[in-house]
Short mmCIF file of C-alpha atoms in Angstrom, two decimals:
data_model
loop_
_atom_site.label_atom_id
_atom_site.label_comp_id
_atom_site.label_asym_id
_atom_site.label_seq_id
_atom_site.Cartn_x
_atom_site.Cartn_y
_atom_site.Cartn_z
CA ALA A 1 0.00 0.00 0.00
CA GLN A 2 1.14 3.51 -0.76
CA ARG A 3 1.46 5.45 2.44
CA VAL A 4 3.17 8.42 4.06
CA THR A 5 3.83 8.27 7.77
CA GLN A 6 4.72 11.15 10.04
CA PRO A 7 5.22 9.49 13.41
CA GLU A 8 5.13 12.65 15.54
CA LYS A 9 1.90 14.60 15.92
CA LEU A 10 3.63 17.29 17.93
CA LEU A 11 7.23 18.35 18.18
CA SER A 12 8.32 20.99 20.65
CA VAL A 13 11.81 22.52 20.63
CA PHE A 14 13.51 25.62 21.95
CA LYS A 15 14.61 28.47 19.74
CA GLY A 16 18.07 27.81 18.37
CA ALA A 17 17.84 24.05 18.78
CA PRO A 18 18.07 21.66 15.82
CA VAL A 19 14.84 20.23 14.56
CA GLU A 20 14.04 17.12 12.56
CA LEU A 21 10.55 16.25 11.39
CA LYS A 22 10.31 12.65 10.34
CA CYS A 23 8.63 11.30 7.25
CA ASN A 24 8.61 7.71 6.03
CA TYR A 25 6.94 6.48 2.90
CA SER A 26 5.82 3.29 1.24
CA TYR A 27 5.61 3.47 -2.54
CA SER A 28 6.18 0.98 -5.32
CA GLY A 29 8.08 3.10 -7.79
CA SER A 30 10.20 6.21 -7.85
CA PRO A 31 8.63 8.61 -5.36
CA GLU A 32 8.29 12.32 -5.87
CA LEU A 33 8.21 13.77 -2.37
CA PHE A 34 7.30 17.12 -0.93
CA TRP A 35 7.11 19.02 2.32
CA TYR A 36 4.30 21.51 2.77
CA VAL A 37 3.96 24.03 5.60
CA GLN A 38 0.80 25.57 6.98
CA TYR A 39 0.98 28.57 9.27
CA SER A 40 -1.96 29.23 11.54
CA ARG A 41 -5.22 29.48 9.58
CA GLN A 42 -3.41 29.92 6.27
CA ARG A 43 -3.14 27.92 3.06
CA LEU A 44 -0.68 25.11 2.67
CA GLN A 45 2.49 26.26 0.96
CA LEU A 46 5.12 24.20 -0.76
CA LEU A 47 8.28 24.19 1.32
CA LEU A 48 10.51 21.67 -0.43
CA ARG A 49 10.47 19.04 -3.14
CA HIS A 50 13.11 16.34 -3.11
CA ILE A 51 14.14 16.74 -6.74
CA SER A 52 15.27 20.32 -6.33
CA ARG A 53 17.54 19.66 -3.35
CA GLU A 54 17.20 23.28 -2.34
CA SER A 55 17.12 24.92 1.07
CA ILE A 56 14.11 27.03 1.90
CA LYS A 57 13.97 29.09 5.09
CA GLY A 58 16.95 27.08 6.32
CA PHE A 59 15.15 23.74 5.93
CA THR A 60 16.56 20.84 3.97
CA ALA A 61 15.31 17.34 3.28
CA ASP A 62 17.15 14.40 1.78
CA LEU A 63 15.50 11.44 0.18
CA ASN A 64 16.88 8.19 1.61
CA LYS A 65 15.59 5.39 -0.59
CA GLY A 66 17.22 2.71 1.54
CA GLU A 67 15.34 3.84 4.64
CA THR A 68 12.35 5.13 2.61
CA SER A 69 12.56 8.39 4.47
CA PHE A 70 12.39 12.09 3.64
CA HIS A 71 13.06 13.82 6.95
CA LEU A 72 12.91 17.61 7.19
CA LYS A 73 15.75 19.27 9.07
CA LYS A 74 16.82 22.67 10.25
CA PRO A 75 19.95 23.28 12.31
CA PHE A 76 18.62 26.24 14.32
CA ALA A 77 14.87 26.57 14.86
CA GLN A 78 13.23 29.99 14.92
CA GLU A 79 9.95 30.96 16.57
CA GLU A 80 8.47 31.79 13.18
CA ASP A 81 8.96 28.15 12.18
CA SER A 82 6.06 27.19 14.43
CA ALA A 83 3.52 25.68 12.06
CA MET A 84 2.00 22.47 10.81
CA TYR A 85 4.23 20.47 8.46
CA TYR A 86 2.95 17.88 6.02
CA CYS A 87 4.95 15.34 4.08
CA ALA A 88 3.43 14.10 0.82
CA LEU A 89 4.20 12.13 -2.31
CA ILE A 90 2.68 12.32 -5.77
CA ARG A 91 1.14 9.26 -7.26
CA ASN A 92 0.67 9.26 -11.04
CA ALA A 93 -1.38 6.52 -12.69
CA GLY A 94 -3.15 7.53 -15.88
CA ASN A 95 -5.73 10.19 -14.99
CA ASN A 96 -5.31 9.37 -11.35
CA ARG A 97 -2.86 11.98 -10.12
CA LYS A 98 -3.03 12.59 -6.42
CA LEU A 99 -0.97 13.46 -3.46
CA ILE A 100 -0.71 10.95 -0.65
CA TRP A 101 -0.45 12.85 2.62
CA GLY A 102 0.96 12.21 6.03
CA LEU A 103 -1.16 13.33 8.96
CA GLY A 104 1.14 16.21 9.73
CA THR A 105 3.45 17.27 12.54
CA SER A 106 2.79 20.38 14.55
CA LEU A 107 6.07 22.13 15.32
CA ALA A 108 6.18 24.46 18.29
CA VAL A 109 9.33 26.52 18.73
CA ASN A 110 9.51 27.96 22.22
CA PRO A 111 11.44 31.12 23.13
CA ASP B 1 1.04 32.58 -5.08
CA ALA B 2 -0.92 30.62 -7.64
CA GLY B 3 -4.19 32.21 -8.73
CA ILE B 4 -6.69 30.22 -6.71
CA THR B 5 -9.76 31.79 -5.14
CA GLN B 6 -12.20 30.02 -2.88
CA SER B 7 -15.66 31.33 -2.04
CA PRO B 8 -17.19 31.74 0.39
CA ARG B 9 -14.30 31.92 2.82
CA HIS B 10 -16.55 31.51 5.83
CA LYS B 11 -20.07 30.15 6.05
CA VAL B 12 -22.45 29.05 8.78
CA THR B 13 -25.37 26.97 7.64
CA GLU B 14 -28.11 24.85 9.15
CA THR B 15 -28.31 21.09 9.07
CA GLY B 16 -30.14 19.84 6.01
CA THR B 17 -29.48 22.84 3.80
CA PRO B 18 -27.50 22.60 0.54
CA VAL B 19 -24.15 24.34 0.37
CA THR B 20 -21.89 25.00 -2.61
CA LEU B 21 -18.27 25.99 -2.35
CA ARG B 22 -16.54 27.41 -5.36
CA CYS B 23 -12.93 27.15 -6.43
CA HIS B 24 -11.71 29.39 -9.21
CA GLN B 25 -8.26 29.24 -10.79
CA THR B 26 -6.51 31.47 -13.28
CA GLU B 27 -3.59 29.07 -13.97
CA ASN B 28 -5.32 26.87 -16.56
CA HIS B 29 -4.20 23.80 -14.61
CA ARG B 30 -5.76 20.50 -15.57
CA TYR B 31 -6.12 18.94 -12.13
CA MET B 32 -8.28 20.33 -9.36
CA TYR B 33 -8.95 18.87 -5.93
CA TRP B 34 -11.18 19.37 -2.93
CA TYR B 35 -9.82 18.42 0.47
CA ARG B 36 -11.17 18.70 3.96
CA GLN B 37 -8.89 19.28 6.92
CA ASP B 38 -9.83 18.10 10.39
CA PRO B 39 -7.80 17.77 13.59
CA GLY B 40 -6.24 14.34 13.85
CA HIS B 41 -7.10 13.45 10.26
CA GLY B 42 -4.83 15.76 8.31
CA LEU B 43 -5.92 16.36 4.74
CA ARG B 44 -8.46 14.02 3.20
CA LEU B 45 -9.36 14.05 -0.46
CA ILE B 46 -13.06 14.47 -1.19
CA HIS B 47 -13.18 14.61 -5.00
CA TYR B 48 -10.83 15.56 -7.75
CA SER B 49 -11.02 16.48 -11.41
CA TYR B 50 -8.64 15.72 -14.25
CA GLY B 51 -10.39 17.84 -16.85
CA VAL B 52 -13.65 19.50 -17.78
CA LYS B 53 -16.53 17.18 -16.87
CA ASP B 54 -14.01 14.56 -15.69
CA THR B 55 -14.20 13.93 -11.97
CA ASP B 56 -13.57 11.09 -9.58
CA LYS B 57 -14.12 10.27 -5.94
CA GLY B 58 -11.57 10.61 -3.21
CA GLU B 59 -11.44 8.85 0.11
CA VAL B 60 -14.29 10.76 1.84
CA SER B 61 -16.75 11.47 -0.98
CA ASP B 62 -20.00 10.42 0.72
CA GLY B 63 -22.36 13.37 1.09
CA TYR B 64 -20.47 15.47 -1.47
CA SER B 65 -20.78 16.03 -5.19
CA VAL B 66 -18.69 18.09 -7.58
CA SER B 67 -18.95 19.65 -10.99
CA ARG B 68 -16.47 21.09 -13.42
CA SER B 69 -18.06 22.69 -16.44
CA LYS B 70 -15.10 24.98 -17.14
CA THR B 71 -11.37 24.55 -16.69
CA GLU B 72 -11.24 27.38 -14.19
CA ASP B 73 -14.10 26.41 -11.86
CA PHE B 74 -14.55 23.40 -9.60
CA LEU B 75 -17.65 23.36 -7.43
CA LEU B 76 -18.16 21.29 -4.30
CA THR B 77 -21.75 20.73 -3.19
CA LEU B 78 -23.06 19.39 0.07
CA GLU B 79 -26.54 18.30 -0.91
CA SER B 80 -27.82 18.24 2.66
CA ALA B 81 -25.29 19.52 5.15
CA THR B 82 -24.67 17.61 8.37
CA SER B 83 -22.73 18.59 11.47
CA SER B 84 -20.02 16.06 10.57
CA GLN B 85 -19.26 18.20 7.52
CA THR B 86 -18.18 21.11 9.70
CA SER B 87 -14.61 21.50 8.54
CA VAL B 88 -12.10 23.58 6.66
CA TYR B 89 -12.23 22.90 2.95
CA PHE B 90 -9.22 23.46 0.71
CA CYS B 91 -9.16 23.56 -3.03
CA ALA B 92 -5.94 22.68 -4.82
CA ILE B 93 -4.71 22.72 -8.40
CA SER B 94 -1.95 20.90 -10.22
CA GLU B 95 -0.45 20.41 -13.63
CA LEU B 96 1.70 17.58 -14.89
CA VAL B 97 4.73 19.37 -16.22
CA GLY B 98 7.37 16.75 -15.84
CA THR B 99 9.28 14.93 -13.18
CA GLY B 100 10.66 17.25 -10.57
CA ARG B 101 8.50 20.19 -11.48
CA ASN B 102 5.11 18.97 -10.35
CA THR B 103 3.54 21.00 -7.62
CA ILE B 104 0.12 21.22 -6.04
CA TYR B 105 -1.02 24.71 -5.08
CA PHE B 106 -3.66 25.41 -2.47
CA GLY B 107 -6.38 27.96 -2.00
CA GLU B 108 -6.83 29.83 1.25
CA GLY B 109 -9.55 27.58 2.60
CA SER B 110 -13.26 27.81 3.29
CA TRP B 111 -14.41 27.51 6.89
CA LEU B 112 -17.80 25.79 7.02
CA THR B 113 -19.84 25.40 10.18
CA VAL B 114 -23.02 23.33 10.12
CA VAL B 115 -25.28 24.00 13.10
#
């Protein structure tokens, strides 16, 4: 079964501490993975996609096919990083093109 | 931000009444989606569309119907609203542009309360 798992519902860290939000996936094929962020009562915004290998707002994520993981990391958390983070992968099969979502991790960065 | 507009943004309605949410895009994207977001459930797909008049069910489609008569508009209808449909509804759009460049863009959400 195709699935995205985010094992932590809530992650609380102090400002300046490193943060890692975990994401594991199950997919029969080459996955195309994303991280989305949702600030309070706002739309979901694309944060990262694994293909681009870019760093956005200090966050990075590396696809580890051996461990089927796509963890999101930031070396020094900021208070403005407090938000809901969703990991997702795209599934393409004919006309069926959908994102498979994790349940999200709420990140709280404390002063 | 991608050109996606949802309306209404907030609505309170009574149980048993019909409700229609509208999603309008200016990106000419082929794929459009309706999700609902609830605490503890994350995002759940209600219906999606892969072209004009082409729609399919998602994982929580019961009680909802959709229509897409134009590329730019995707309507979500609750035929007879129930309290369990109180939620935040997000529209999203996507286009298949090639590996590594696919992205799904979201609207700002519609807060629906059924009393």
